Short mmCIF file of C-alpha atoms and ligand atoms in Angstrom, two decimals:
data_model
loop_
_atom_site.label_atom_id
_atom_site.label_comp_id
_atom_site.label_asym_id
_atom_site.label_seq_id
_atom_site.Cartn_x
_atom_site.Cartn_y
_atom_site.Cartn_z
CA MET W 1 -24.21 1.97 -10.51
CA ASP W 2 -22.68 -1.34 -9.45
CA LEU W 3 -18.86 -1.29 -9.32
CA SER W 4 -18.61 -4.44 -7.22
CA THR W 5 -16.58 -7.41 -8.40
CA LYS W 6 -15.47 -10.82 -7.17
CA ILE W 7 -11.97 -12.26 -6.91
CA ALA W 8 -11.69 -15.90 -5.85
CA GLY W 9 -15.36 -15.70 -4.86
CA ILE W 10 -14.63 -12.80 -2.48
CA LYS W 11 -16.91 -9.84 -3.06
CA LEU W 12 -15.21 -6.43 -3.32
CA ARG W 13 -17.21 -3.19 -3.17
CA ASN W 14 -15.15 -1.91 -6.11
CA PRO W 15 -12.23 -3.30 -8.18
CA PHE W 16 -9.49 -1.02 -6.80
CA MET W 17 -6.57 -2.16 -4.66
CA ASN W 18 -3.18 -0.67 -3.91
CA ALA W 19 -0.30 -2.53 -5.56
CA SER W 20 1.78 -4.45 -3.04
CA GLY W 21 4.62 -2.44 -1.58
CA VAL W 22 3.23 0.94 -2.52
CA LEU W 23 2.27 2.69 0.73
CA SER W 24 1.53 -0.62 2.43
CA SER W 25 4.44 -1.70 4.61
CA THR W 26 2.69 -1.55 7.99
CA PRO W 27 -0.84 -2.38 9.19
CA GLU W 28 -1.08 1.26 10.29
CA THR W 29 -0.53 2.49 6.71
CA LEU W 30 -3.09 -0.02 5.42
CA LYS W 31 -5.58 1.31 7.94
CA ARG W 32 -4.95 4.84 6.69
CA LEU W 33 -5.37 3.69 3.07
CA GLU W 34 -8.75 2.14 3.89
CA LYS W 35 -10.22 5.66 4.01
CA ASN W 36 -9.27 6.34 0.39
CA GLY W 37 -11.99 4.34 -1.30
CA PHE W 38 -10.27 1.02 -2.17
CA GLY W 39 -12.15 -2.27 -2.52
CA ALA W 40 -9.33 -4.30 -0.95
CA LEU W 41 -5.82 -3.64 0.36
CA VAL W 42 -2.61 -5.54 -0.35
CA THR W 43 0.25 -5.85 2.14
CA LYS W 44 3.91 -5.36 1.34
CA SER W 45 5.44 -8.69 0.30
CA LEU W 46 6.40 -10.47 3.50
CA THR W 47 9.25 -12.85 4.19
CA LYS W 48 9.94 -15.20 7.12
CA LYS W 49 12.52 -12.94 8.74
CA PRO W 50 12.53 -9.12 8.86
CA LYS W 51 14.45 -7.46 6.01
CA SER W 52 15.82 -3.94 6.00
CA GLY W 53 16.00 -3.78 2.19
CA ASN W 54 18.60 -2.02 0.08
CA THR W 55 20.37 1.24 0.82
CA ASN W 56 19.34 4.49 -0.87
CA PRO W 57 18.54 5.37 -3.59
CA VAL W 58 15.86 2.66 -3.53
CA CYS W 59 13.31 4.46 -5.69
CA VAL W 60 13.94 7.10 -8.34
CA ASP W 61 11.70 9.11 -10.64
CA TYR W 62 12.90 8.09 -14.08
CA THR W 63 10.49 9.69 -16.53
CA PRO W 64 7.13 11.32 -15.65
CA ASP W 65 4.90 8.80 -13.90
CA CYS W 66 7.61 6.11 -14.05
CA PHE W 67 9.70 4.82 -11.14
CA ILE W 68 12.67 2.53 -10.95
CA ASN W 69 12.81 0.76 -7.57
CA LYS W 70 15.31 -1.52 -5.93
CA MET W 71 13.58 -1.65 -2.54
CA GLY W 72 14.93 -5.14 -1.81
CA LEU W 73 11.84 -6.43 0.01
CA PRO W 74 11.98 -4.29 3.16
CA ASN W 75 9.43 -5.73 5.59
CA PRO W 76 9.06 -6.44 9.31
CA GLY W 77 8.89 -10.23 8.84
CA VAL W 78 5.56 -12.03 8.63
CA CYS W 79 5.17 -12.83 12.36
CA ASN W 80 5.69 -9.21 13.42
CA PHE W 81 3.31 -8.04 10.70
CA VAL W 82 0.57 -10.49 11.70
CA GLU W 83 1.00 -9.57 15.36
CA GLU W 84 0.60 -5.87 14.60
CA LEU W 85 -2.34 -6.57 12.27
CA LYS W 86 -4.30 -7.89 15.29
CA GLU W 87 -4.52 -4.32 16.63
CA TYR W 88 -6.65 -3.15 13.68
CA GLU W 89 -10.06 -3.96 12.30
CA PHE W 90 -10.71 -3.63 8.58
CA ASN W 91 -14.00 -3.24 6.74
CA ILE W 92 -12.52 -4.44 3.45
CA PRO W 93 -10.52 -7.60 2.65
CA ILE W 94 -6.78 -7.63 3.25
CA ILE W 95 -4.67 -9.50 0.71
CA GLY W 96 -1.48 -10.91 2.18
CA SER W 97 1.50 -10.78 -0.17
CA VAL W 98 3.72 -13.84 0.26
CA THR W 99 7.30 -14.11 -0.92
CA GLY W 100 10.46 -16.01 -0.08
CA SER W 101 13.56 -17.67 -1.39
CA SER W 102 12.56 -21.34 -0.93
CA VAL W 103 9.42 -23.47 -1.07
CA GLU W 104 9.58 -23.78 2.74
CA GLU W 105 9.71 -20.02 3.19
CA PHE W 106 6.69 -19.46 0.91
CA LEU W 107 4.77 -22.03 2.91
CA TYR W 108 5.81 -20.54 6.25
CA VAL W 109 4.76 -17.01 5.25
CA ALA W 110 1.47 -18.21 3.73
CA LYS W 111 0.61 -20.16 6.90
CA GLU W 112 1.30 -17.19 9.14
CA LEU W 113 -0.83 -14.87 7.01
CA GLU W 114 -3.59 -17.46 6.87
CA SER W 115 -3.77 -17.35 10.68
CA SER W 116 -4.94 -13.71 10.52
CA PRO W 117 -8.74 -13.31 10.28
CA ALA W 118 -8.30 -10.04 8.32
CA VAL W 119 -6.46 -11.81 5.50
CA LYS W 120 -9.02 -13.11 3.01
CA LEU W 121 -6.75 -13.86 0.04
CA LEU W 122 -3.04 -14.44 -0.53
CA GLU W 123 -1.00 -12.99 -3.37
CA ILE W 124 1.99 -15.21 -4.13
CA ASN W 125 4.73 -12.90 -5.32
CA ILE W 126 7.09 -14.93 -7.48
CA SER W 127 8.13 -11.97 -9.62
CA CYS W 128 10.21 -9.58 -7.53
CA PRO W 129 13.00 -8.25 -9.77
CA ASN W 130 15.16 -7.31 -6.77
CA THR W 131 16.23 -10.68 -5.38
CA ASP W 132 19.69 -12.26 -5.42
CA GLY W 133 18.54 -15.23 -7.49
CA ASP W 134 16.55 -15.50 -10.69
CA ILE W 135 12.97 -14.27 -10.94
CA ILE W 136 11.02 -17.32 -9.73
CA CYS W 137 8.16 -17.24 -12.26
CA PHE W 138 10.65 -17.89 -15.07
CA GLU W 139 11.73 -21.16 -13.39
CA LYS W 140 8.90 -23.59 -14.08
CA ASP W 141 9.96 -26.42 -11.72
CA TYR W 142 10.41 -24.03 -8.82
CA LEU W 143 7.01 -22.46 -9.54
CA TYR W 144 5.39 -25.91 -9.69
CA GLY W 145 7.00 -26.86 -6.36
CA ILE W 146 5.69 -23.74 -4.62
CA LEU W 147 2.15 -24.21 -5.93
CA LYS W 148 2.03 -27.91 -5.01
CA ALA W 149 3.20 -27.13 -1.47
CA LEU W 150 0.58 -24.37 -1.10
CA ASP W 151 -2.17 -26.64 -2.44
CA LYS W 152 -1.26 -29.32 0.10
CA GLU W 153 -1.15 -27.13 3.19
CA ILE W 154 -2.96 -23.83 2.65
CA ASP W 155 -6.75 -23.38 2.61
CA THR W 156 -6.87 -19.67 1.78
CA SER W 157 -7.44 -18.82 -1.89
CA TYR W 158 -4.50 -17.32 -3.68
CA SER W 159 -3.50 -15.22 -6.68
CA VAL W 160 -0.15 -15.73 -8.40
CA LYS W 161 1.72 -12.53 -9.30
CA LEU W 162 3.80 -12.76 -12.46
CA SER W 163 6.44 -10.62 -14.16
CA PRO W 164 5.45 -9.03 -17.45
CA PHE W 165 6.33 -11.54 -20.20
CA THR W 166 7.42 -10.31 -23.61
CA ASN W 167 7.30 -13.82 -25.04
CA PHE W 168 3.58 -14.61 -24.83
CA LYS W 169 4.03 -18.32 -25.65
CA ASP W 170 6.10 -18.49 -22.47
CA LEU W 171 3.40 -16.66 -20.53
CA ILE W 172 0.86 -19.22 -21.75
CA LYS W 173 3.13 -22.15 -20.75
CA THR W 174 3.53 -20.63 -17.30
CA ILE W 175 -0.22 -20.18 -16.96
CA GLU W 176 -0.68 -23.84 -18.00
CA ILE W 177 1.32 -24.79 -14.88
CA ILE W 178 -0.77 -22.43 -12.73
CA ASN W 179 -3.97 -23.83 -14.27
CA GLN W 180 -3.00 -27.24 -12.82
CA SER W 181 -2.85 -25.82 -9.29
CA GLU W 182 -5.59 -24.60 -6.96
CA ALA W 183 -4.77 -20.94 -7.66
CA SER W 184 -7.88 -18.79 -8.02
CA ALA W 185 -6.39 -15.73 -9.66
CA LEU W 186 -3.46 -14.13 -11.46
CA THR W 187 -2.01 -10.72 -10.70
CA LEU W 188 -0.54 -9.25 -13.88
CA THR W 189 2.01 -7.74 -13.69
CA ASN W 190 4.89 -6.93 -11.40
CA THR W 191 7.52 -4.36 -12.44
CA ILE W 192 9.85 -4.89 -15.42
CA PRO W 193 13.46 -5.76 -14.52
CA VAL W 194 15.68 -3.01 -15.95
CA ARG W 195 19.04 -1.29 -15.56
CA VAL W 196 19.42 2.48 -15.78
CA GLU W 197 22.16 5.03 -15.28
CA LEU W 198 21.08 8.39 -14.00
CA ILE W 199 23.87 10.71 -15.03
CA PRO W 200 25.02 12.84 -13.25
CA GLU W 201 22.68 12.26 -10.28
CA PHE W 202 24.13 8.91 -9.23
CA GLU W 203 27.52 7.49 -9.97
CA ILE W 204 26.46 3.88 -10.26
CA PRO W 205 23.82 2.20 -12.43
CA ILE W 206 20.64 0.99 -10.77
CA ASP W 207 19.26 -2.49 -11.42
CA GLY W 208 15.62 -2.45 -10.43
CA GLY W 209 11.96 -2.74 -11.33
CA GLN W 210 10.34 -0.26 -13.69
CA SER W 211 6.75 0.75 -12.92
CA GLY W 212 4.20 3.35 -13.93
CA LYS W 213 2.82 4.64 -17.19
CA SER W 214 5.71 3.25 -19.25
CA ILE W 215 4.71 -0.35 -18.48
CA LEU W 216 0.96 -0.01 -19.09
CA GLY W 217 1.07 -1.41 -22.64
CA LEU W 218 3.09 -4.49 -21.71
CA SER W 219 1.06 -5.29 -18.59
CA LEU W 220 -2.19 -4.81 -20.52
CA ARG W 221 -1.00 -7.18 -23.25
CA ASN W 222 -0.17 -9.76 -20.56
CA VAL W 223 -3.72 -9.43 -19.18
CA TYR W 224 -5.20 -9.81 -22.67
CA GLU W 225 -3.10 -12.89 -23.53
CA ALA W 226 -3.80 -14.48 -20.14
CA SER W 227 -7.54 -13.92 -20.35
CA ARG W 228 -7.56 -15.95 -23.58
CA CYS W 229 -5.98 -19.03 -22.00
CA THR W 230 -7.37 -19.23 -18.47
CA ASP W 231 -10.56 -18.91 -16.45
CA LEU W 232 -8.62 -17.66 -13.44
CA ASP W 233 -9.71 -14.25 -12.17
CA ILE W 234 -7.27 -11.58 -13.32
CA ILE W 235 -6.09 -8.63 -11.26
CA GLY W 236 -4.58 -6.06 -13.64
CA VAL W 237 -1.71 -3.85 -12.51
CA GLY W 238 0.77 -1.62 -14.30
CA GLY W 239 0.51 2.06 -15.16
CA ILE W 240 -3.09 2.71 -14.09
CA SER W 241 -3.43 6.45 -13.51
CA GLY W 242 -6.96 7.29 -14.65
CA PRO W 243 -10.36 5.81 -15.50
CA ASN W 244 -9.47 5.08 -19.12
CA ASP W 245 -6.56 2.86 -18.05
CA ALA W 246 -8.85 1.06 -15.61
CA ILE W 247 -11.50 0.58 -18.32
CA SER W 248 -8.86 -0.79 -20.73
CA TYR W 249 -7.81 -3.42 -18.20
CA ILE W 250 -11.45 -4.46 -17.70
CA HIS W 251 -12.07 -4.55 -21.49
CA ASN W 252 -9.09 -6.90 -21.76
CA GLY W 253 -10.27 -9.28 -19.04
CA ALA W 254 -9.32 -7.91 -15.61
CA LYS W 255 -11.82 -8.31 -12.76
CA ALA W 256 -9.88 -6.16 -10.31
CA LEU W 257 -7.19 -3.50 -10.58
CA GLN W 258 -4.18 -2.40 -8.59
CA VAL W 259 -2.81 1.11 -8.55
CA GLY W 260 0.85 1.52 -7.60
CA THR W 261 3.15 4.25 -8.88
CA HIS W 262 0.29 6.70 -9.37
CA LEU W 263 -0.53 6.59 -5.65
CA LYS W 264 2.67 8.56 -5.12
CA HIS W 265 1.47 11.35 -7.39
CA GLY W 266 -1.18 13.93 -6.54
CA MET W 267 -3.74 13.81 -3.77
CA LEU W 268 -4.13 10.26 -2.49
CA GLU W 269 -7.67 10.81 -1.23
CA LEU W 270 -8.86 11.84 -4.73
CA ILE W 271 -7.22 9.13 -6.85
CA ILE W 272 -9.68 6.26 -6.37
CA PRO W 273 -12.84 8.47 -6.15
CA ASN W 274 -11.82 10.11 -9.47
CA MET W 275 -11.31 6.74 -11.14
CA LYS W 276 -14.65 5.48 -9.85
CA ARG W 277 -16.38 8.62 -11.11
CA GLY W 278 -14.83 8.20 -14.57
CA ILE W 279 -15.91 4.56 -14.79
CA ILE W 280 -19.46 5.42 -13.70
CA GLU W 281 -19.68 8.15 -16.39
CA TYR W 282 -18.46 5.67 -19.01
CA MET W 283 -21.00 3.07 -17.86
CA GLN W 284 -23.83 5.62 -17.94
CA ASN W 285 -22.90 6.67 -21.48
CA LYS W 286 -22.78 3.09 -22.69
CA GLY W 287 -25.78 1.86 -20.71
CA TYR W 288 -23.73 -0.69 -18.75
CA LYS W 289 -25.01 -1.76 -15.35
CA SER W 290 -22.05 -3.71 -14.00
CA LEU W 291 -18.34 -4.25 -14.70
CA GLU W 292 -19.18 -7.66 -16.19
CA ASP W 293 -21.13 -5.88 -18.97
CA PHE W 294 -17.89 -4.61 -20.51
CA ARG W 295 -15.28 -7.08 -19.25
CA ASN W 296 -13.36 -9.23 -21.71
CA ILE W 297 -15.08 -7.76 -24.78
CA TYR W 298 -12.34 -8.46 -27.33
O1 LIG N 301 10.72 -4.89 -2.62
C1 LIG N 301 11.04 -4.86 -3.82
O2 LIG N 301 12.21 -4.60 -4.20
C2 LIG N 301 10.07 -5.16 -4.87
C3 LIG N 301 9.21 -6.24 -4.85
BR1 LIG N 301 9.07 -7.40 -3.39
C4 LIG N 301 8.39 -6.52 -5.97
O3 LIG N 301 7.61 -7.49 -6.05
N1 LIG N 301 8.50 -5.70 -7.05
C5 LIG N 301 9.34 -4.63 -7.06
O4 LIG N 301 9.39 -3.92 -8.07
N2 LIG N 301 10.11 -4.38 -5.97
#
């Protein structure tokens, strides 16, 4: 059974990736993840300078299979990451996650990642909920400026990672801007910005990003709406914990899938093999030969 797919023309042996930031902060952890059956691996979002991130608690279990995180972009800085990456060889594509707080920083990080032969695609993260400023993807001029700068100076294909929109007209307007750029793909979606109080565990409220099962419906709707207004490849992410979730994302237009929160539950080495097995069973029952046979069917 053929589970292969293509994102930005890059062939993947299967559609599964880890979501950026989940178990992926060093090249060594990516190398360990490679053994767990993924089709591609995504780095932690990288900035120009190293960042230590926020102080604990940075990630709390909120409801079953749902996290709230305020990691605050902890990462070793792009140059250190790329240097360390040279020590490893990968048999699957590495996707470099690019972030920053100015157009110049996005460009700097993208250029550094592009210099690494392991990095086959960039994911432009303009949707981190844990920055000091506004979430970039909601600021159309800023978004346009970043994409124009990338198009001028970067050759590597890229996917743009958006926040989950609740106003779908706004999502479509944002995608219209991305459609004018050289982006090859969309990653939908990042975590939802929320505020929670965990009484009596912590004395202060936590502003952070909500992930896991509780965001599946919203992320899936974003994938569906996007697939109706763009030909960009779509990478679906948000609440995928079993084959049926993965199949839903493909039905609604996704060509690849990222698993995040669920990687922290259960046995890591079984998660992707179990999802693949479930998809193969579904395909056998329906007589499908490839993922394209049941993608975007609505
Ligand atoms: O590091 C984080 O706080 C973080 C990032 Br960069 C992101 O894109 N999404 C998220 O929920 N947390």
